[in-house]
Coordinates of C-alpha atoms and ligand atoms in Angstrom, one line a residue:
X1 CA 134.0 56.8 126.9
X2 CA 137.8 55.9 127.0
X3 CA 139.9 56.0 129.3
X4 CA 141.9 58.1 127.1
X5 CA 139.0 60.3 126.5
X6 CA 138.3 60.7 130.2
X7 CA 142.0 62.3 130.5
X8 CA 141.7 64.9 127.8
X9 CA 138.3 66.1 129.6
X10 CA 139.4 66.1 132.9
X11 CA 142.6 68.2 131.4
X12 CA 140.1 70.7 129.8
X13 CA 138.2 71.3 132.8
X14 CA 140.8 71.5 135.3
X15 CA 141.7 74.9 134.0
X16 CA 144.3 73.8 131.6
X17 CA 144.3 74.7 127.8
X18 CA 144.0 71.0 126.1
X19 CA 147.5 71.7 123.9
X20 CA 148.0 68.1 122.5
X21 CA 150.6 67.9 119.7
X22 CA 150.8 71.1 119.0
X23 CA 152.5 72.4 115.7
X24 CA 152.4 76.5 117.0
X25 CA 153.5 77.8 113.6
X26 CA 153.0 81.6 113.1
X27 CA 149.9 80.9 110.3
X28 CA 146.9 81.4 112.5
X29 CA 144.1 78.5 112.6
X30 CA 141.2 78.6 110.1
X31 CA 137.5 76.4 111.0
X32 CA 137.1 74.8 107.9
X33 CA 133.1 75.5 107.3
X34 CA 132.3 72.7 104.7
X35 CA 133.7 70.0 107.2
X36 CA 132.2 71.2 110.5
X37 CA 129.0 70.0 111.5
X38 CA 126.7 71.3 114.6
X39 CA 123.9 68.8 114.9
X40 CA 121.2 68.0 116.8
X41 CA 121.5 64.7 118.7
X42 CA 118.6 62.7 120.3
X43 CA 119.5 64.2 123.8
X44 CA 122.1 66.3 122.8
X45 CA 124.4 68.2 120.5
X46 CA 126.8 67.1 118.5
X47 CA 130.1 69.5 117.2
X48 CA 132.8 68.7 114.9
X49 CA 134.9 71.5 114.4
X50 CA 137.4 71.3 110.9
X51 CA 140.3 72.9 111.6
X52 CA 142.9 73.6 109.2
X53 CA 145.5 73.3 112.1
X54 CA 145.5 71.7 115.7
X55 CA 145.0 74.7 118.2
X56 CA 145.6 74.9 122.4
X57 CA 141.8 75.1 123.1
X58 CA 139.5 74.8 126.4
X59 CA 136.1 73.6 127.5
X60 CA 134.1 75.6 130.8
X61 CA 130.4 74.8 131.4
X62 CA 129.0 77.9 133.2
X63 CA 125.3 77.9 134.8
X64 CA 122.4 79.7 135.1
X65 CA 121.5 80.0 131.9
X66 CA 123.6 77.1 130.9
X67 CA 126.0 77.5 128.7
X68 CA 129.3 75.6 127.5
X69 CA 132.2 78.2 126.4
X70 CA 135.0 76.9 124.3
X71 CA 137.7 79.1 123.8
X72 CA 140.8 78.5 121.1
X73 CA 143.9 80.2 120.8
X74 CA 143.4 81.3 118.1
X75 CA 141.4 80.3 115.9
X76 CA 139.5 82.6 113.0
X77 CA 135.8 81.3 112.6
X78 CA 134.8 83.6 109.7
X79 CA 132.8 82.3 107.0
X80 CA 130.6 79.9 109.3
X81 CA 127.2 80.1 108.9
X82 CA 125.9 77.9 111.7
X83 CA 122.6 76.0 111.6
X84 CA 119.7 76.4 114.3
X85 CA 119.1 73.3 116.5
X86 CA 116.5 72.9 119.6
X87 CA 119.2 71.9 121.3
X88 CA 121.0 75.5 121.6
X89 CA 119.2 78.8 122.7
X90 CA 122.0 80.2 120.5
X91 CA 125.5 80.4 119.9
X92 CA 128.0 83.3 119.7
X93 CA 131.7 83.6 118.5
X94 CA 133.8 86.6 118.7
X95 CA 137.5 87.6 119.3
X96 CA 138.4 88.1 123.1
X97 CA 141.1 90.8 122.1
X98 CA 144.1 88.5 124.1
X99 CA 144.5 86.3 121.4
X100 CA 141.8 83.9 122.5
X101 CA 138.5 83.3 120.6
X102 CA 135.5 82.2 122.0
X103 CA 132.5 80.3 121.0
X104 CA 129.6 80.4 123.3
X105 CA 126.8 77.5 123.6
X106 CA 123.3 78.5 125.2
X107 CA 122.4 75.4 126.0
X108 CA 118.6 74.8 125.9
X109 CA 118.9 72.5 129.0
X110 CA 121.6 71.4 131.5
X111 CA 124.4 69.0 129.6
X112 CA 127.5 67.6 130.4
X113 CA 130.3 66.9 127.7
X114 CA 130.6 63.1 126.7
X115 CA 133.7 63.5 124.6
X116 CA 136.0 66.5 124.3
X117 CA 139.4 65.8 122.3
X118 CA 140.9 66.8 119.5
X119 CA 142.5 64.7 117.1
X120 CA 145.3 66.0 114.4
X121 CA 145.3 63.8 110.9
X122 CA 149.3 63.3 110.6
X123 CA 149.3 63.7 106.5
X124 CA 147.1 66.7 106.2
X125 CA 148.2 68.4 109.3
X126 CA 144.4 69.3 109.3
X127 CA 142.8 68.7 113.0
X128 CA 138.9 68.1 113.9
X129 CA 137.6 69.2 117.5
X130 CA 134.7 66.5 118.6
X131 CA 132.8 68.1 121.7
X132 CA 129.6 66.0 122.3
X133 CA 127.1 67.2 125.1
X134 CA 124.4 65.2 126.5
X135 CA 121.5 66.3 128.8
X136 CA 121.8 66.2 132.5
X137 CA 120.6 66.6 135.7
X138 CA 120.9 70.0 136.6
X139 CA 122.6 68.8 140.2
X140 CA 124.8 67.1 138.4
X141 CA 125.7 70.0 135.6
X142 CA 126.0 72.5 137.9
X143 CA 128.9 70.5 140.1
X144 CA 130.6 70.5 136.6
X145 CA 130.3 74.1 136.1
X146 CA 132.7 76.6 137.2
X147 CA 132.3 80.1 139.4
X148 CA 131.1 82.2 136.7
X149 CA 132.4 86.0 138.4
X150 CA 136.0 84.2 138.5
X151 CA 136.0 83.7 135.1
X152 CA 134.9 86.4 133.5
X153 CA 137.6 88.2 135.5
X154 CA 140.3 86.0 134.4
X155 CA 138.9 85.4 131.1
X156 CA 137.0 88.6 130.5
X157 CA 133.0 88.5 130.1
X158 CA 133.4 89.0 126.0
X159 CA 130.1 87.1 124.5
X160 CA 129.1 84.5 127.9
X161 CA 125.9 86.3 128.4
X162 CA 122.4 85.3 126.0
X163 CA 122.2 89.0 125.6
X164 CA 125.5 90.1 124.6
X165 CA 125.5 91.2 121.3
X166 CA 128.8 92.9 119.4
X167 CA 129.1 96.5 119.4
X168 CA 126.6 97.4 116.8
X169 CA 127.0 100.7 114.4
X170 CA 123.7 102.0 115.0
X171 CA 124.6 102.4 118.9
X172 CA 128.1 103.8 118.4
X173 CA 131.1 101.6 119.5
X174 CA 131.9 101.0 123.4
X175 CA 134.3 103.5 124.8
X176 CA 137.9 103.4 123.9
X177 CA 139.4 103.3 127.6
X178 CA 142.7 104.8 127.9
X179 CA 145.3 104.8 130.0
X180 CA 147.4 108.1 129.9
X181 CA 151.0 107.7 131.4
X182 CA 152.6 110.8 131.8
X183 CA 156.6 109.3 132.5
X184 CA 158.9 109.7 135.4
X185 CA 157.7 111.5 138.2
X186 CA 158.8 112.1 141.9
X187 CA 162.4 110.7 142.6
X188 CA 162.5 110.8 139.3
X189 CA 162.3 113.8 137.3
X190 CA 163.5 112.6 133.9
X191 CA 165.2 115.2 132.0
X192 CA 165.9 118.4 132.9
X193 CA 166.9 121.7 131.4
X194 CA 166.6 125.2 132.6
X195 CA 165.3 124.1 135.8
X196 CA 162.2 122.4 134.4
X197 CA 161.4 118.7 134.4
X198 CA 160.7 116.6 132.0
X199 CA 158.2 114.8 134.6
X200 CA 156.3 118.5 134.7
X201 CA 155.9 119.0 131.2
X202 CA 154.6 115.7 130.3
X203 CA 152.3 115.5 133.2
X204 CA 150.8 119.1 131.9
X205 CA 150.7 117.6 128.5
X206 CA 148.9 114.8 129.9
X207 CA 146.3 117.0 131.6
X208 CA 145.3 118.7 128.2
X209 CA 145.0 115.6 126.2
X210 CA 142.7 114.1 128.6
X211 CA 140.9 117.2 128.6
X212 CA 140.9 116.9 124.6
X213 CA 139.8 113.5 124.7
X214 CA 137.2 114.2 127.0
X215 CA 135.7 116.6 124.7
X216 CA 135.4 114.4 121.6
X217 CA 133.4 111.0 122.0
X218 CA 134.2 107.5 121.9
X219 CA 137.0 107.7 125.1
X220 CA 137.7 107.0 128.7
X221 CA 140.2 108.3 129.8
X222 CA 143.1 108.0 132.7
X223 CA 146.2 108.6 134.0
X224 CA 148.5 106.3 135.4
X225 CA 149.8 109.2 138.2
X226 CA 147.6 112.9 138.7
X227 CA 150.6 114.9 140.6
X228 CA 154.8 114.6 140.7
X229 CA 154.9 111.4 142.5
X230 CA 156.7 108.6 141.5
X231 CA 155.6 105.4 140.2
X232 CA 157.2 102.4 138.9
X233 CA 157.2 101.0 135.5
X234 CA 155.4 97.6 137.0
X235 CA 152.8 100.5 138.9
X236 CA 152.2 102.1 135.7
X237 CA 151.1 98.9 134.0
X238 CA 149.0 98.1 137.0
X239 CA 147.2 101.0 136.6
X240 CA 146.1 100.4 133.3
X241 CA 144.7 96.9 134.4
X242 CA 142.9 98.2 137.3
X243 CA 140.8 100.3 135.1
X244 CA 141.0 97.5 131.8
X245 CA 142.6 100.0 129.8
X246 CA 142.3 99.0 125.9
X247 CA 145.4 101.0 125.3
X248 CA 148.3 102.4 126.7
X249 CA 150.1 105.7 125.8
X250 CA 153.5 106.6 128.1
X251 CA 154.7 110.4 127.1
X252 CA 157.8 111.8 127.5
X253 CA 160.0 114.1 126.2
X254 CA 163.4 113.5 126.8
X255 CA 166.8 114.8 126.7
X256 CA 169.0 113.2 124.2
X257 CA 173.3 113.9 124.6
X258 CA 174.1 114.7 121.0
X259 CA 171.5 117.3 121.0
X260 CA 170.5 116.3 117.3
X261 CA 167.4 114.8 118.1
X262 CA 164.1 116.9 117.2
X263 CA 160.3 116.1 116.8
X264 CA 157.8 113.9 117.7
X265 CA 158.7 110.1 117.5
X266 CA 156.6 107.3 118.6
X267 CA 158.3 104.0 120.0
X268 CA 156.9 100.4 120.5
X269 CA 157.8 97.6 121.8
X270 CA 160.7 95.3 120.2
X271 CA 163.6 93.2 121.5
X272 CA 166.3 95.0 119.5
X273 CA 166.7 98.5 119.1
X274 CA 165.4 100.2 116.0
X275 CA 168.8 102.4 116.4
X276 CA 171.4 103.7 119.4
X277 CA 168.9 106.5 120.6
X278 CA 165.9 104.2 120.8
X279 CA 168.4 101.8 123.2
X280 CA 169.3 104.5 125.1
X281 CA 165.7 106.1 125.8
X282 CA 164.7 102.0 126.6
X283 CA 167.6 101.7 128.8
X284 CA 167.6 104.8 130.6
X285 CA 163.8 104.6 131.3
X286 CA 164.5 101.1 133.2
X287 CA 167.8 102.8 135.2
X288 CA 165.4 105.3 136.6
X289 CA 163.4 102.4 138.0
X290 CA 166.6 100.9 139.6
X291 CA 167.7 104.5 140.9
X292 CA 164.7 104.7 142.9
X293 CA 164.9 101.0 144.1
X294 CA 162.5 99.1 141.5
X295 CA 163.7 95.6 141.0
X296 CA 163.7 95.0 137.1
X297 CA 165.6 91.4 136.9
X298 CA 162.3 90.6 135.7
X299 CA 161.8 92.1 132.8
X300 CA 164.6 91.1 130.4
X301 CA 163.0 87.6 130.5
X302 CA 159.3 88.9 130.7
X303 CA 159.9 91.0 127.3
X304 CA 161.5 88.1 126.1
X305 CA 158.2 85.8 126.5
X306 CA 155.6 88.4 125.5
X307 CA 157.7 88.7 122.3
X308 CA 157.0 84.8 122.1
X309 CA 153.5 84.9 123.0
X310 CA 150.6 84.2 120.8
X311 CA 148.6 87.2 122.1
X312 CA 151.9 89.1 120.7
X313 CA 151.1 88.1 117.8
X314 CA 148.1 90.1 116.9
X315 CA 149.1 93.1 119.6
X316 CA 152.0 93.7 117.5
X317 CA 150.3 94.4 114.2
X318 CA 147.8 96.6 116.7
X319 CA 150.7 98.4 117.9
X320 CA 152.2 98.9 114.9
X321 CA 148.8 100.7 113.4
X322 CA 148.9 103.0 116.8
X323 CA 151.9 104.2 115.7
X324 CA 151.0 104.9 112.1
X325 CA 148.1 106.7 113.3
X326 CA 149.8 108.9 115.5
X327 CA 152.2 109.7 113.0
X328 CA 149.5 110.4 110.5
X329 CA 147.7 112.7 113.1
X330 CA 150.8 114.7 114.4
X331 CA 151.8 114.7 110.7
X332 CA 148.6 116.3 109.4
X333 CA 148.6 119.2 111.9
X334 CA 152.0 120.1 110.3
X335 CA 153.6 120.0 113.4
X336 CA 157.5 118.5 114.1
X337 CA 157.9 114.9 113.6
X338 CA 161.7 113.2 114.4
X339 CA 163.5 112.3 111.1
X340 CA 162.3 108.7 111.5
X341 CA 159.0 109.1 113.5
X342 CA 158.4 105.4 114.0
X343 CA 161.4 103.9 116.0
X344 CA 161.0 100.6 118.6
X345 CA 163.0 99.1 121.8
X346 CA 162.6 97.4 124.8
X347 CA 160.8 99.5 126.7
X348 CA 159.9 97.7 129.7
X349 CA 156.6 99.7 130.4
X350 CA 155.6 98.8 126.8
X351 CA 155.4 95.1 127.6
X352 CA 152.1 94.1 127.8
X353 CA 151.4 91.4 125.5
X354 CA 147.8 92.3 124.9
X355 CA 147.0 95.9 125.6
X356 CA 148.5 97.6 122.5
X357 CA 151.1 100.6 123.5
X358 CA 153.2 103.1 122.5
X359 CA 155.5 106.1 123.6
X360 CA 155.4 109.0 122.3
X361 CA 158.1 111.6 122.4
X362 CA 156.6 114.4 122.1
X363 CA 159.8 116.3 121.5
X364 CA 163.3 116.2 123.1
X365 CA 163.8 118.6 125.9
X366 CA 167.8 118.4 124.6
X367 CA 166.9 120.7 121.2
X368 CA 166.1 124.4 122.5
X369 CA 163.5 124.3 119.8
X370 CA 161.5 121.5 121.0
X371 CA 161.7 122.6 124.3
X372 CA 160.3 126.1 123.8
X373 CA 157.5 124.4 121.8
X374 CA 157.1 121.9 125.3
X375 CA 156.6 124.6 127.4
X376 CA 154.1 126.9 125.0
X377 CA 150.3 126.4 126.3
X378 CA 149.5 126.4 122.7
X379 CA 151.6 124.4 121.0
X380 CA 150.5 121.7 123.9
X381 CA 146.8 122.3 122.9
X382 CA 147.5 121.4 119.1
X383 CA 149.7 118.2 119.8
X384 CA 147.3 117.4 122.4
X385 CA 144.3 117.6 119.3
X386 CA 146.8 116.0 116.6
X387 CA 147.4 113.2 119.3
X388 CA 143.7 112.6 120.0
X389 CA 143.3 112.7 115.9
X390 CA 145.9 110.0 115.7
X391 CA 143.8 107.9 118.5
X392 CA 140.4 108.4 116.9
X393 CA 142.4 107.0 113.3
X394 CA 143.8 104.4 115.2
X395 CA 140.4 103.2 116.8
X396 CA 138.5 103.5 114.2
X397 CA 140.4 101.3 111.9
X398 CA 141.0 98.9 114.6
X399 CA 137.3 98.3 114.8
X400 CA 137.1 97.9 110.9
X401 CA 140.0 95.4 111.3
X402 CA 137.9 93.3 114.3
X403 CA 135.2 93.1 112.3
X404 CA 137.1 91.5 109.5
X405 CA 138.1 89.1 111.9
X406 CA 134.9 88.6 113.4
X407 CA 132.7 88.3 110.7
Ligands
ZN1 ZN1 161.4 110.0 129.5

């Protein structure tokens, strides 16, 4: 092996994504089946993998079964129809949901990688991955392999066991975890008029849609605060990773000055305003934060990045389907949507780059209208159905989009 080579390996072991010369346009990477090759070597396996772009990638070797896990971001594998070789119990690919996609080695016995790199062809623009594994002592494998709990957490456990198969129709899909964030909240009540909160009436609101979602199947549902205390736009994120929320919803129900605005709207996340309102609502949502002491120097430059991130890439189409579903489901129980329904700003609690989220405004507390609706136990129960419609839409053609991707 090379010196040379001996670098790049050590690089994509250390933890590091091997990035190369990387051209990060916006088209995503393709494999290229009729130039990729998984073969059978006299002691080992042999993989070429045709890319029709170079792509940051990474190489983990993870024990007991022993398996190798190279992960891409990102590259789209569909259309591969991979040949059975002794060496390999099996092999798995699938989408980790971040941006990142993973293809999983069983490894029949222990082996240790004898070349790793990946080398771009400067006319073509075309790259080929060469990761060739060669058997080993298992001493001498597992002092290569990494702490398998660690990663899974950091990397999530998506496809590394034998057994992991995709969610399969027959079974019904996993459970669509999600993280309920009724806004404001203690110190903060949000809007106010007639001497009732905004923070009340979208906690209550909350309350029934979980309650609706817990009726229908297919959810998990929870809510980033249970009772009028405060928490901070950071806390309300962190909630949603504590319990690996696959989506995040933040309701309010504002008040807006002019008076004009009426009906449900749903926002996501953006770096300029879709109009003045959505500004204000963004700007006045991270004020609240700094009036009860949050420090948000942050997250100017952390929306800035997430808008720049690869995972953004994909999260934003995602996020972009939420809020044409919730729109479809509000809009087919006839009930009050905002002149222009789908609106988008930088909302600071919105900034995950690969959970998708959106807020809904379930109405503005500023038009007597909308507020009478807010505090009438039935009008709640039917925006709380025609929300958990919109979410049902949304997930199921989400999953029909995965599979695309997947297959
Ligand atoms: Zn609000």
């Amino acid at each position: 092996m090379t010196r040379f080579l001996h670098m790049v390996l050590a690089l994509c072991l250390s933890g590091l994504a091997c990035t190369g010369a990387m051209a990060q346009g916006s088209v995503q990477a393709r494999l290229v089946p009729e130039d990729t090759r998984l073969q059978g070597t006299r002691d080992g396996v042999s993989l070429h993998l045709a890319l029709s772009q170079p792509v940051p990638y990474r190489l983990r070797l993870l024990p007991a079964p022993p398996r190798a896990v190279l992960e891409f971001n990102t590259l789209d594998f569909r259309a591969m129809d991979w040949p059975e070789i002794d060496a390999l119990r099996g092999l798995r690919t699938g989408t980790r949901g971040d941006g990142w996609t993973r293809l999983v080695l069983d490894l029949a016995y222990p082996m240790l990688p004898e070349q790793v790199e990946q080398v771009v062809d400067p006319d073509t623009g075309q790259a080929v991955i060469t990761l060739n594994l060669r058997r080993a002592e298992l001493d001498a494998f597992e002092a290569r392999t990494v702490d398998e709990a660690a990663f899974a957490q950091s990397y999530s456990d998506y496809l590394l066991h034998p057994d992991t198969a995709p969610p399969r129709t027959d079974t019904g899909p996993a459970p669509l975890r999600v993280l309920l964030d009724p806004g404001h909240g203690g110190v903060d009540p949000g809007a106010v008029r007639d001497g009732v909160t905004e923070a009340e009436i979208v906690l209550a609101f909350a309350k029934v849609l979980q309650e609706e979602l817990a009726r229908r199947t297919g959810f998990d549902v929870y809510l980033s605060r249970e009772d009028d205390s405060f928490v901070s736009l950071d806390g309300r994120l962190r909630a949603a990773r504590a319990v690996r929320a696959d989506l995040f919803l933040s309701i309010h129900a504002d008040a807006l000055p002019e008076g004009l605005a009426t009906g449900a709207a749903v926002y996501t996340l953006s770096e300029e305003a879709s109009d003045e309102t959505a500004a204000l609502l963004a700007e006045r949502h991270d004020r609240d934060d700094l009036l009860a002491g949050v420090d948000l120097s942050r997250n100017t430059d952390e929306i800035a990045s997430v808008l720049m991130s690869v995972a953004w890439q994909d999260t934003k189409l995602r996020n972009a389907a939420l809020a044409d579903a919730l729109i479809d489901g509000i809009g087919a129980a006839g009930l009050r949507l905002h002149s222009r329904p789908e609106q988008s700003g930088a909302f600071s609690v919105l900034r995950a780059p690969d959970m998708p989220s959106a807020l809904l405004e379930l109405g503005f507390m500023s038009s007597p209208r909308d507020l009478a609706r807010l505090r009438d136990p039935e009008w709640r129960a039917t925006m709380a159905a025609a929300v958990a419609d919109g979410l049902e839409i949304w997930a199921a053609r989400d999953r029909e989009r995965r599979a695309l991707l997947d297959r």
